[in-house]
mmCIF file of N, CA and C in Angstrom:
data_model
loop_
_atom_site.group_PDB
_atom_site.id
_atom_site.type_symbol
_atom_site.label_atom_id
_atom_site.label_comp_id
_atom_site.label_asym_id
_atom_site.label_seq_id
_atom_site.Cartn_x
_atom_site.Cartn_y
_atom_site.Cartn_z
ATOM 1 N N UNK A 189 57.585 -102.875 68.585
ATOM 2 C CA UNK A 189 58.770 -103.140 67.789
ATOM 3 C C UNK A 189 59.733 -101.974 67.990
ATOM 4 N N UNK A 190 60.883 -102.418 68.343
ATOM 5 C CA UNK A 190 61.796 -100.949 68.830
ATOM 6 C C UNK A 190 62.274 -100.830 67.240
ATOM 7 N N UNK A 191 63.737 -99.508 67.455
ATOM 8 C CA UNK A 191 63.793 -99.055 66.259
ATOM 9 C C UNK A 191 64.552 -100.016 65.531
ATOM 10 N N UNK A 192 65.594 -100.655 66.291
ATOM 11 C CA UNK A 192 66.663 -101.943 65.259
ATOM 12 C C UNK A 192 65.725 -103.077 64.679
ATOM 13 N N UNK A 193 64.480 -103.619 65.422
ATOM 14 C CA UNK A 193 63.594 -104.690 64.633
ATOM 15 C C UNK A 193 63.063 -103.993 63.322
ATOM 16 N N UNK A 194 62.547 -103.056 63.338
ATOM 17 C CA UNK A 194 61.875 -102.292 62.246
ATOM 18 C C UNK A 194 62.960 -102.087 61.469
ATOM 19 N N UNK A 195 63.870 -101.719 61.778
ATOM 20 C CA UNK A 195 65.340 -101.507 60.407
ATOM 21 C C UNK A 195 65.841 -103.040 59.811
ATOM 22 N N UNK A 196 65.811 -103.904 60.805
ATOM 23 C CA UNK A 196 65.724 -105.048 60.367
ATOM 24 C C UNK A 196 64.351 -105.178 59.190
ATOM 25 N N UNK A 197 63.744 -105.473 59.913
ATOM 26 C CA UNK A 197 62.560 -105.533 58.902
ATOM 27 C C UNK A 197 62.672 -104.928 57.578
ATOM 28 N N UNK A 198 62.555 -103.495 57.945
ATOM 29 C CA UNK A 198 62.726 -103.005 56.781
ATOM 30 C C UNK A 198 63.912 -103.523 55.357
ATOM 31 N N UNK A 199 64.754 -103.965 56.041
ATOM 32 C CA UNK A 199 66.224 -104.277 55.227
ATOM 33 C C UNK A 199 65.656 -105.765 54.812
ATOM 34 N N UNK A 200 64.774 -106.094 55.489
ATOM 35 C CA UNK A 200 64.472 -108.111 55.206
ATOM 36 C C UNK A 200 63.171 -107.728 53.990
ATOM 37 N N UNK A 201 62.535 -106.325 53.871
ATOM 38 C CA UNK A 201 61.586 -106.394 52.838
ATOM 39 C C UNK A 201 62.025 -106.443 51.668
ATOM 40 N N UNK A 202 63.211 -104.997 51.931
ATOM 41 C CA UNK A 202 64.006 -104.853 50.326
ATOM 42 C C UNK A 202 64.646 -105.739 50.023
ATOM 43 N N UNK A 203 65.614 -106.477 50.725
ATOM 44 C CA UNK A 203 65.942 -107.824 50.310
ATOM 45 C C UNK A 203 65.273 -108.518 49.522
ATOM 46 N N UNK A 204 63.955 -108.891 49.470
ATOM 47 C CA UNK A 204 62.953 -110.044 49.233
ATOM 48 C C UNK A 204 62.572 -109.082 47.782
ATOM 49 N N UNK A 205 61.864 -107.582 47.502
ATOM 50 C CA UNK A 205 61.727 -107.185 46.720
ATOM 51 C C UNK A 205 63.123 -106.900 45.562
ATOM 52 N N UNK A 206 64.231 -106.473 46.010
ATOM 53 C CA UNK A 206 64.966 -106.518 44.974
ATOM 54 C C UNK A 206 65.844 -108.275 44.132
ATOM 55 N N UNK A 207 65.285 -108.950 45.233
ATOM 56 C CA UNK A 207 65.483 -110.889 44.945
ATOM 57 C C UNK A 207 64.271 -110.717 43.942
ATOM 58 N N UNK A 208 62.607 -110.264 43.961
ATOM 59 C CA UNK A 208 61.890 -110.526 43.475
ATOM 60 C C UNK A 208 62.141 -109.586 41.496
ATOM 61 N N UNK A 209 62.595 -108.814 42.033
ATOM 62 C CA UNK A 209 62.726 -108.000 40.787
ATOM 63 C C UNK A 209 64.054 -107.960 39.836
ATOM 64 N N UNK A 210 65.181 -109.164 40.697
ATOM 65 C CA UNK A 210 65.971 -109.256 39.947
ATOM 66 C C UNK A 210 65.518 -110.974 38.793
ATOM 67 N N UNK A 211 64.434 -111.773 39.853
ATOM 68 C CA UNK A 211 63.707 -112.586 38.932
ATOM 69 C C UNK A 211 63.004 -112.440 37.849
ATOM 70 N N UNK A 212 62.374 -111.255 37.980
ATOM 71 C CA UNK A 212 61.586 -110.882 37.131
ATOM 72 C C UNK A 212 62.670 -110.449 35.953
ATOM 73 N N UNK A 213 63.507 -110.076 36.092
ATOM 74 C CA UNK A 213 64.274 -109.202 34.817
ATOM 75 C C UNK A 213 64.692 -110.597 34.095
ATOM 76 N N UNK A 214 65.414 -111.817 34.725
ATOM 77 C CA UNK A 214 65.819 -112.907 34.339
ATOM 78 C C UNK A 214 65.067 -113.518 33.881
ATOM 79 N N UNK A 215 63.641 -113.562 33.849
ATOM 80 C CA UNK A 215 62.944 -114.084 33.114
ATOM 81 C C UNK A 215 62.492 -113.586 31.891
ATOM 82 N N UNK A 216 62.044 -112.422 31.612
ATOM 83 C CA UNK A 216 62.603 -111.374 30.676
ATOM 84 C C UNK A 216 63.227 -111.678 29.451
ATOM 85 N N UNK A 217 64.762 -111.753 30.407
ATOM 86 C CA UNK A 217 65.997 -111.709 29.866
ATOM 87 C C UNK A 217 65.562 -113.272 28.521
ATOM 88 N N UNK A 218 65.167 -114.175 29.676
ATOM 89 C CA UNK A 218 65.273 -115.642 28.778
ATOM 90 C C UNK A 218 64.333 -115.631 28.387
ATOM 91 N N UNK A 219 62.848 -114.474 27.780
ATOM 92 C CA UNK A 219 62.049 -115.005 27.141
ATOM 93 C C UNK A 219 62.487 -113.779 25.805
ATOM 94 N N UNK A 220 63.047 -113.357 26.103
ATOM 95 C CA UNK A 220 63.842 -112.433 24.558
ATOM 96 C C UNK A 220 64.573 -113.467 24.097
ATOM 97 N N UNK A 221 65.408 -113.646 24.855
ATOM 98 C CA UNK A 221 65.865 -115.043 24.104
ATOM 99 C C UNK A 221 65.527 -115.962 23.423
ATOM 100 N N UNK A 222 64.496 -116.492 23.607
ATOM 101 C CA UNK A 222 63.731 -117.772 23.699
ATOM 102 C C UNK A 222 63.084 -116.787 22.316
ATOM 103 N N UNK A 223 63.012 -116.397 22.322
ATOM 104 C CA UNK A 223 61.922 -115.030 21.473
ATOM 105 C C UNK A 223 62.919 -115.286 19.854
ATOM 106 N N UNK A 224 64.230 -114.681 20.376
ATOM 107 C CA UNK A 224 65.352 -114.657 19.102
ATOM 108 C C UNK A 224 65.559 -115.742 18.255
ATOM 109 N N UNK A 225 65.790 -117.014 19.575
ATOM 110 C CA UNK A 225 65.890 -117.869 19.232
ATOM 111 C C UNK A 225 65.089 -118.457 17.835
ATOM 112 N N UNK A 226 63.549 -118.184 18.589
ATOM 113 C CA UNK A 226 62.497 -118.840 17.280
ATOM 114 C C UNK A 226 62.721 -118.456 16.115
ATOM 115 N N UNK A 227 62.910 -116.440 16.598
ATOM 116 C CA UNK A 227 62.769 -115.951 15.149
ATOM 117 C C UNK A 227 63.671 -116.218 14.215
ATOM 118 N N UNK A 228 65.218 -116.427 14.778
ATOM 119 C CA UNK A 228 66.364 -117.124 13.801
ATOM 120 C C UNK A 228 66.114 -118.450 13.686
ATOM 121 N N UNK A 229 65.481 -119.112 13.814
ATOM 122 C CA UNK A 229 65.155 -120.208 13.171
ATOM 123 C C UNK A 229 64.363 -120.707 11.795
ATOM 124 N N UNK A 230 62.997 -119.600 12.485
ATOM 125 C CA UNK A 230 62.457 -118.987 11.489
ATOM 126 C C UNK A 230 63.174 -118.665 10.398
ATOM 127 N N UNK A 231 63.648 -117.490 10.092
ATOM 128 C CA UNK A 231 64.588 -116.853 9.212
ATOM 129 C C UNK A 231 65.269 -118.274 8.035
ATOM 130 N N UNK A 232 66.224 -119.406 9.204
ATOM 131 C CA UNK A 232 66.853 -120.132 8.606
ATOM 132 C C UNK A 232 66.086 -120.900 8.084
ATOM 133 N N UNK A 233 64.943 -121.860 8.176
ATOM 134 C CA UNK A 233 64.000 -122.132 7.529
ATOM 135 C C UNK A 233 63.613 -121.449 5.924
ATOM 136 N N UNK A 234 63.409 -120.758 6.670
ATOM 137 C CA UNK A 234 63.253 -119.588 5.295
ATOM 138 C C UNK A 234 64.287 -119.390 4.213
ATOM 139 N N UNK A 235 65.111 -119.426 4.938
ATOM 140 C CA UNK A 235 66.538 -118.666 3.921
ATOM 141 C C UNK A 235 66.638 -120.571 3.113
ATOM 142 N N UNK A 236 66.600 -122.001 3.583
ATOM 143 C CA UNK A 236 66.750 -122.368 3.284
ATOM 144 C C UNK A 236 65.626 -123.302 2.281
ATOM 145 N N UNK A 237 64.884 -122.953 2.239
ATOM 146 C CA UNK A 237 63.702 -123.123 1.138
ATOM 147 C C UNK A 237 63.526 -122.082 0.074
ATOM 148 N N UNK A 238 64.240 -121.175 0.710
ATOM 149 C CA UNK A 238 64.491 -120.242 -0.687
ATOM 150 C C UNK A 238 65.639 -120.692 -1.673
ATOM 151 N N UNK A 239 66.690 -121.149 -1.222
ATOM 152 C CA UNK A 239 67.768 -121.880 -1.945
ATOM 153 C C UNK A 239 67.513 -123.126 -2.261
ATOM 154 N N UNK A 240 66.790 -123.702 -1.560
ATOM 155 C CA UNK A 240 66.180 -125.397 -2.204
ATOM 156 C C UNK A 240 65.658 -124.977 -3.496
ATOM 157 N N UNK A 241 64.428 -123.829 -3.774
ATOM 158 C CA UNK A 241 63.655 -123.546 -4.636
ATOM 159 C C UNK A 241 64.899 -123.182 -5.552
ATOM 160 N N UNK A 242 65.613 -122.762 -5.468
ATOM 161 C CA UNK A 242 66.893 -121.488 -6.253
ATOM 162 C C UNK A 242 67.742 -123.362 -7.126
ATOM 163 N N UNK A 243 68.241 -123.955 -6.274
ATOM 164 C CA UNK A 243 68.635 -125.129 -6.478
ATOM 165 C C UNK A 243 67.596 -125.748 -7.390
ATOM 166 N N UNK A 244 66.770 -125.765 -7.089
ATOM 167 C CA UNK A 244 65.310 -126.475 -7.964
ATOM 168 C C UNK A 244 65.498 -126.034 -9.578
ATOM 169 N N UNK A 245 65.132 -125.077 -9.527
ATOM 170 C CA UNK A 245 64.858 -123.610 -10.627
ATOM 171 C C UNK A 245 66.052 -124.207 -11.682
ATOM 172 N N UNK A 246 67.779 -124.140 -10.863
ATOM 173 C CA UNK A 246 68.695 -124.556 -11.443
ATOM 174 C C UNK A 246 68.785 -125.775 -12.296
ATOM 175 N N UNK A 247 68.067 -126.764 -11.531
ATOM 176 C CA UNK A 247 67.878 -128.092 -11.717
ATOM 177 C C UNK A 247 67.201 -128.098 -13.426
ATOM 178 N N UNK A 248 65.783 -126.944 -13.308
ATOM 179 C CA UNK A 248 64.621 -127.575 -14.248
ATOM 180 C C UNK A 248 65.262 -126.857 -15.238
ATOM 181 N N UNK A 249 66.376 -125.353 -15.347
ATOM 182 C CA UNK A 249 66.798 -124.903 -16.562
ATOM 183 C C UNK A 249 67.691 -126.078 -17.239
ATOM 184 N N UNK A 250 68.823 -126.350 -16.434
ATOM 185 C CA UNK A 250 69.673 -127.081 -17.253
ATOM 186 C C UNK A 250 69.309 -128.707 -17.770
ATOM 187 N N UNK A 251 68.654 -129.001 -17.406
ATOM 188 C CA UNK A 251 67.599 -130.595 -17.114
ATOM 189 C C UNK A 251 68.205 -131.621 -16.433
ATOM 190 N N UNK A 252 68.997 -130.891 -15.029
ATOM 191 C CA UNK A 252 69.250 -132.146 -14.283
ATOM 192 C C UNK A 252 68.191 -132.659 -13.957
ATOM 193 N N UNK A 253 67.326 -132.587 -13.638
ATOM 194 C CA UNK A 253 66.197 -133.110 -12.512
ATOM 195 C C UNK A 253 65.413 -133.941 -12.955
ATOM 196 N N UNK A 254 66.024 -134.454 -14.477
ATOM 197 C CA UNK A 254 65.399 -135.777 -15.004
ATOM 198 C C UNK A 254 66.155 -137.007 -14.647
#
């Protein structure tokens, strides 16, 4: 292999490794996401069964909820 195939080469490895490691970050990227996602959902779930209950509570003081 003279010296321009091997510089080739060499330039066709890093290619392939920095393609491979810019995948890797993008996947990453979308499982933080994917991650946030749940947990604000979570949260809203939450936040909104706490105000159902709050709404409830309201309900049984004044006696709508008959």
């Amino acid at each position: 292999m003279d010296n321009s195939q091997n510089i080739s080469y060499q330039a066709g490895q890093a290619k392939g490794q920095a393609q491979e490691k810019g995948n890797q970050m993008m996947e990453q990227a979308s499982n933080a996401a994917q991650s946030a996602k749940e947990t604000m959902q979570q949260a809203g779930q939450q936040i909104k069964a706490t105000a159902q209950g709050a709404a409830d509570a309201v309900k049984n003081v004044t006696g709508m909820n008959k």
